[in-house]
GROMACS .gro file of C-alpha atoms in nm:
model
  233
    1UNK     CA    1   0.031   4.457   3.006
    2UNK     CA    2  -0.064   4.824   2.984
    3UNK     CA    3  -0.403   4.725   2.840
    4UNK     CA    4  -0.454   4.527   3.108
    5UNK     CA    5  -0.390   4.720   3.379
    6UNK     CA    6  -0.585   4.985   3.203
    7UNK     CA    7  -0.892   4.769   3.178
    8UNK     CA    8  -0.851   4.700   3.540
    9UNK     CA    9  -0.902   5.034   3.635
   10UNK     CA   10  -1.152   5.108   3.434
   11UNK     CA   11  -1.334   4.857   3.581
   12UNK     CA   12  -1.282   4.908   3.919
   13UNK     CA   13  -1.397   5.280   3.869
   14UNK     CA   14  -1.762   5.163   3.702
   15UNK     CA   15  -2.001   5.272   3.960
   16UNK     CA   16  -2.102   5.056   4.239
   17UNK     CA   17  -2.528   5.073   4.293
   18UNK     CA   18  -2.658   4.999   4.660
   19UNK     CA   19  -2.974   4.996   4.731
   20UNK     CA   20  -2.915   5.074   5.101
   21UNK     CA   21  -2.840   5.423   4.973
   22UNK     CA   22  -3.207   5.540   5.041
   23UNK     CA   23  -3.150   5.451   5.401
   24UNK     CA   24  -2.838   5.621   5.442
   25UNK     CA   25  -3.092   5.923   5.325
   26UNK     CA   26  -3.312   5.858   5.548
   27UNK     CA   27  -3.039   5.854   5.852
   28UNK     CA   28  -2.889   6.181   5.723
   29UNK     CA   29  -3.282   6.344   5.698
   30UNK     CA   30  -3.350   6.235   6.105
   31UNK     CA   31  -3.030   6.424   6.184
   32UNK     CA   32  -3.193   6.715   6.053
   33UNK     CA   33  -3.547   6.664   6.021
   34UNK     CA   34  -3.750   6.982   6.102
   35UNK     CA   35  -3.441   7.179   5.833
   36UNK     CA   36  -3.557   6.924   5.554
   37UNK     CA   37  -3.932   6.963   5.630
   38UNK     CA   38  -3.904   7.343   5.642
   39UNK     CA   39  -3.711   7.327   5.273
   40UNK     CA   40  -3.957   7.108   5.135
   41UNK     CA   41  -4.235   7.340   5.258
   42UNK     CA   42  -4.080   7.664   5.138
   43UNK     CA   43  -4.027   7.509   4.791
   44UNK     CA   44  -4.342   7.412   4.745
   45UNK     CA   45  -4.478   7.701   4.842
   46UNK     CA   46  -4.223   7.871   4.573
   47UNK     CA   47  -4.343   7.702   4.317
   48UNK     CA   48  -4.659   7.743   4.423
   49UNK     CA   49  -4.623   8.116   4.378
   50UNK     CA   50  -4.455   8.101   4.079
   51UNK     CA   51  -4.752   7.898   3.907
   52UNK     CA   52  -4.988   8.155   4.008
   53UNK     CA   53  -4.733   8.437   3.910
   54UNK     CA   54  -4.716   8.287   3.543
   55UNK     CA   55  -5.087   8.214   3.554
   56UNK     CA   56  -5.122   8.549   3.581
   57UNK     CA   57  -4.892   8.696   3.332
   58UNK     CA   58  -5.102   8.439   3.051
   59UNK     CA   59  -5.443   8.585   3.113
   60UNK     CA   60  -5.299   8.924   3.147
   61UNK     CA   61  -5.121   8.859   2.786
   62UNK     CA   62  -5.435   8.654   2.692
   63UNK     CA   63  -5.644   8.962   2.704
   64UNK     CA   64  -5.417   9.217   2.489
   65UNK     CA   65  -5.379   9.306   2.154
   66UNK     CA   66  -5.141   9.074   2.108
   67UNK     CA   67  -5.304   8.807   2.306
   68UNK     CA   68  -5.394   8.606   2.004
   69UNK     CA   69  -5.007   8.514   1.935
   70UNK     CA   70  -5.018   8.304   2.250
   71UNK     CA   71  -5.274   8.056   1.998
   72UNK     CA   72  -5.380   7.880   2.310
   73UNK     CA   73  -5.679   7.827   2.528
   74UNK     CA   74  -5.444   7.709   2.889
   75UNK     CA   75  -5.101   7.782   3.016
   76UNK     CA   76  -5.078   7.399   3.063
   77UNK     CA   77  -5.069   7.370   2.679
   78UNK     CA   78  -4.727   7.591   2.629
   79UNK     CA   79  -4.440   7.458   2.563
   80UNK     CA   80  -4.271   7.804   2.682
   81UNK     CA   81  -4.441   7.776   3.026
   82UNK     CA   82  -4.353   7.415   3.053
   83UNK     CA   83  -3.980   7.500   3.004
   84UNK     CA   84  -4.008   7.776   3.229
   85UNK     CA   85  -4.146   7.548   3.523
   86UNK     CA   86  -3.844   7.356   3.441
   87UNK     CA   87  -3.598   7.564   3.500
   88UNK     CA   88  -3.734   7.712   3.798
   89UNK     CA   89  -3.795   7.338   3.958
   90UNK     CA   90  -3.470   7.300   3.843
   91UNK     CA   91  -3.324   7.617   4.072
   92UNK     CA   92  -3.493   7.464   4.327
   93UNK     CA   93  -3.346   7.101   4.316
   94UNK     CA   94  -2.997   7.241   4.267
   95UNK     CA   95  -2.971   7.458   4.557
   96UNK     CA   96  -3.126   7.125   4.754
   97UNK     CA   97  -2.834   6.913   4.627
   98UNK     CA   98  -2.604   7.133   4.770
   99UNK     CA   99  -2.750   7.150   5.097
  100UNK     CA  100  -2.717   6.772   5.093
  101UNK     CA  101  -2.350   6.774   4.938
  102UNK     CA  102  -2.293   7.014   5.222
  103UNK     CA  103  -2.431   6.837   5.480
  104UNK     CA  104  -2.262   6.492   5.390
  105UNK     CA  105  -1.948   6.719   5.440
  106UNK     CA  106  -2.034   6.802   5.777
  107UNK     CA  107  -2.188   7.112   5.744
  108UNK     CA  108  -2.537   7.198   5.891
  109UNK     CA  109  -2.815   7.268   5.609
  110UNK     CA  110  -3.007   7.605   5.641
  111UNK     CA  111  -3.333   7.647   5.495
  112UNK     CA  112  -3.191   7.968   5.287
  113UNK     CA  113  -2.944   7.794   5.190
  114UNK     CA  114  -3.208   7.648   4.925
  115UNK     CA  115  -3.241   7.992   4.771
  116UNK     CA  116  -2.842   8.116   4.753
  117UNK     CA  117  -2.851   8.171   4.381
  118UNK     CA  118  -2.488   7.984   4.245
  119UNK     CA  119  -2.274   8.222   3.972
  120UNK     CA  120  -2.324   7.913   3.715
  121UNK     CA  121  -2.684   7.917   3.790
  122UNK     CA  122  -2.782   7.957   3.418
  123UNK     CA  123  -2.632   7.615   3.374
  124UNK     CA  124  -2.839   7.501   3.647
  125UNK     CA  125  -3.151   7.577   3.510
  126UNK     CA  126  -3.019   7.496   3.136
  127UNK     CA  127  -2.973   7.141   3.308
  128UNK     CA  128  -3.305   7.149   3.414
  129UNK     CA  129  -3.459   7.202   3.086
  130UNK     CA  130  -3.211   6.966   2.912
  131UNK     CA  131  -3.306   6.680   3.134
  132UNK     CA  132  -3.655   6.764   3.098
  133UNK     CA  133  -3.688   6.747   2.772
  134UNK     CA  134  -3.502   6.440   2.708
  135UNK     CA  135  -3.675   6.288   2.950
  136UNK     CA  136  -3.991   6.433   2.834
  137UNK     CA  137  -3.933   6.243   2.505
  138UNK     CA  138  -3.841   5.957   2.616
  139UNK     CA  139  -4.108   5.858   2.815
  140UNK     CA  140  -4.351   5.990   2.492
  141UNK     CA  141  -4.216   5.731   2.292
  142UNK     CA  142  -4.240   5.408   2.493
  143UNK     CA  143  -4.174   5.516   2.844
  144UNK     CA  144  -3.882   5.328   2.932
  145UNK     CA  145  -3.647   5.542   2.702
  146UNK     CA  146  -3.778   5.773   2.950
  147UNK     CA  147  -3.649   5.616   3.272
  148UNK     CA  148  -3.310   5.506   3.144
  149UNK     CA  149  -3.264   5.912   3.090
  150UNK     CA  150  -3.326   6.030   3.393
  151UNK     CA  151  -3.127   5.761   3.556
  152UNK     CA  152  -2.810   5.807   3.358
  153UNK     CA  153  -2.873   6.195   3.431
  154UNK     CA  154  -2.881   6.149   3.773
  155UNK     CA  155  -2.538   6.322   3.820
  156UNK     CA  156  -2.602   6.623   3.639
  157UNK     CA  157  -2.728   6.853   3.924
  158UNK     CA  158  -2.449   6.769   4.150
  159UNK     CA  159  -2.219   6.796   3.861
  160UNK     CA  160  -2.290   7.121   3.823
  161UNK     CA  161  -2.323   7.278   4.130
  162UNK     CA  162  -1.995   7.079   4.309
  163UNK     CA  163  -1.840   7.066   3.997
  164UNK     CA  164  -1.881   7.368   3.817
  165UNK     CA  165  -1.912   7.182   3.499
  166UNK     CA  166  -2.165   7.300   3.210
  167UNK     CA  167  -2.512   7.179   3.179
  168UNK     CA  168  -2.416   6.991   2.869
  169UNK     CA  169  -2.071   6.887   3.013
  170UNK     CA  170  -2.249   6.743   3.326
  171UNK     CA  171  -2.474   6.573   3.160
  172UNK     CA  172  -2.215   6.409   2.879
  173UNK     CA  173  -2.030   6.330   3.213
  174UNK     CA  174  -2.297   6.171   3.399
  175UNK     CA  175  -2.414   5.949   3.071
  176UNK     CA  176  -2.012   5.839   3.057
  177UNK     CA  177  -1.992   5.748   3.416
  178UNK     CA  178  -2.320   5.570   3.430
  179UNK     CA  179  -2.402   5.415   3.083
  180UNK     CA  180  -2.212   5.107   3.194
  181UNK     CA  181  -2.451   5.026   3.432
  182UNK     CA  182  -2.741   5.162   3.303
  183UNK     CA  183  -2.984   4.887   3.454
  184UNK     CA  184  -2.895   4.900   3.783
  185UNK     CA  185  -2.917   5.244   3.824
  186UNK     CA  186  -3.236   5.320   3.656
  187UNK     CA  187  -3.412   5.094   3.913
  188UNK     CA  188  -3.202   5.248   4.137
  189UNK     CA  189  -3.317   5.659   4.049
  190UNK     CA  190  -3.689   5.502   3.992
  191UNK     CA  191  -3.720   5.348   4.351
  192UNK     CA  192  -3.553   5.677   4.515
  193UNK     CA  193  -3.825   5.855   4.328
  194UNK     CA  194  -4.131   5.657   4.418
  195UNK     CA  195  -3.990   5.682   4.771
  196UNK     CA  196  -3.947   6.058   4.766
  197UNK     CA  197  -4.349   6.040   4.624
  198UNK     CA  198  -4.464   5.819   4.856
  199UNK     CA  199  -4.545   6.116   5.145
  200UNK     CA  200  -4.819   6.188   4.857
  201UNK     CA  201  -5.040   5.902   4.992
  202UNK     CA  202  -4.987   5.992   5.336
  203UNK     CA  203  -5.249   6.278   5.336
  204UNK     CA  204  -4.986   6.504   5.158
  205UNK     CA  205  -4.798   6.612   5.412
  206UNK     CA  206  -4.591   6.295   5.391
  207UNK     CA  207  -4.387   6.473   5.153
  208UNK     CA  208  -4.206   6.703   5.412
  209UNK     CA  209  -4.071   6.400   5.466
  210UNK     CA  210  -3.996   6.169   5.165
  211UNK     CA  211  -3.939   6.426   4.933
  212UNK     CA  212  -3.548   6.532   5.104
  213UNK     CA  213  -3.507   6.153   5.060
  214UNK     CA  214  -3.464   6.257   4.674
  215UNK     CA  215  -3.197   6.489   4.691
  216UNK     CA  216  -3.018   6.323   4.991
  217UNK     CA  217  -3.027   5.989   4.802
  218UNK     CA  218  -2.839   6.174   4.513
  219UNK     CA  219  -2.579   6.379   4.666
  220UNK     CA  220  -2.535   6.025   4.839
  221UNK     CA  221  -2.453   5.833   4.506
  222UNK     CA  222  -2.267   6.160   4.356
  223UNK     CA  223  -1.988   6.145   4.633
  224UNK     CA  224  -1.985   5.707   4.649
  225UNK     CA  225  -1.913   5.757   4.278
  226UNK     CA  226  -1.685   6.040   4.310
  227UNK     CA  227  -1.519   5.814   4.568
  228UNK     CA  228  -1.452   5.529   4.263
  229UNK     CA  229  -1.290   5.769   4.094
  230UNK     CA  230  -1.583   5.914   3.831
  231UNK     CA  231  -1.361   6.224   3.749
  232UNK     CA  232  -1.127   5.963   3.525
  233UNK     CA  233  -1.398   5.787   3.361
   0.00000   0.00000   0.00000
């Protein structure tokens, strides 16, 4: 009887996927529209100036003494700047999730609030690289492997930055609470990320406005999930 009660539960707790999640995003982004746009504009240009900052700091290493250690002809060939992007995207998109956390909890999203640097944010950014690199892999081997990774990682940012848990906790938590219905949701992360890229085709600037759709989608899912009872998975 206990089993069954126990399998029950278990059940009842396995995530539930709706596709009408992107326009519950989209709702919560018109609420706030020109705070989104801003963020999305002052991120970009962040990472804008942090690709020209470690542009810089390669030639400027290129061309000393030592500048023959680096082996390599680009930046875009090192596997040291490629981790480093990562982490600092990775700043980025956690400090994003919590505007969105916040703002699904009634509280109005700031555009600073993007940059307030969390006390676990080396975990953040170890999350970042984690996820890359799987993910990274995965899609090197036969692409799909790829996609299943980042959708049963789509927790891990709001893990971490609502939860407090470790990078590798969060993402050993989000594989757990996800792997069940691993189908589902990587269509699911896949169509909320072609959505956020869509602004792309729209002259660019479309992206002040599809790209919140990302992060709102996923603080979305994190607290429908946390709702079902994720925490006892």
């Amino acid at each position: 009887m206990t089993q069954v009660a126990t399998a029950t539960a278990a059940s009842s707790a396995r995530p539930t996927v709706r596709f009408q999640l992107l326009g519950d995003a989209w709702s919560l982004y018109r609420m706030e529209w020109p705070t989104w746009s801003l963020t999305t504009l002052a991120a970009i240009a962040v990472m804008g100036a942090g690709e020209l900052s470690l542009r810089i700091v390669w030639f400027a290493a290129r061309s000393s003494y030592f500048g023959w250690l680096l082996g390599l002809d680009s930046p875009d060939d090192s596997s040291l700047f490629w981790l480093v992007r990562a982490a600092g995207a990775g700043l980025l998109l956690g400090g994003a999730v919590r505007m969105a956390l916040g703002q699904i909890r009634g509280r109005r999203p700031q555009v600073m609030d993007l940059f307030e640097a969390p006390d676990n944010w080396f975990d953040v950014a170890l999350g970042a690289v984690l996820t890359a690199v799987l993910v990274a892999f995965g899609l090197a081997v036969l692409v799909l492997p790829g996609l299943i990774a980042a959708g049963l990682l789509m927790l891990t940012f709001p893990l971490i930055v609502d939860a407090e848990l470790p990078a590798t906790g969060a993402m050993i938590k989000s594989f757990r609470t996800l792997r069940d219905e691993w189908l589902p949701v990587t269509v699911l992360h896949l169509f909320i990320a072609a959505a956020a890229g869509c602004g792309v085709f729209f002259f660019g600037v479309g992206v002040l406005a599809t790209a919140p759709l990302y992060v709102l989608s996923l603080a979305l899912f994190y607290e429908e999930v946390g709702r079902r009872g994720y925490e006892q998975l």
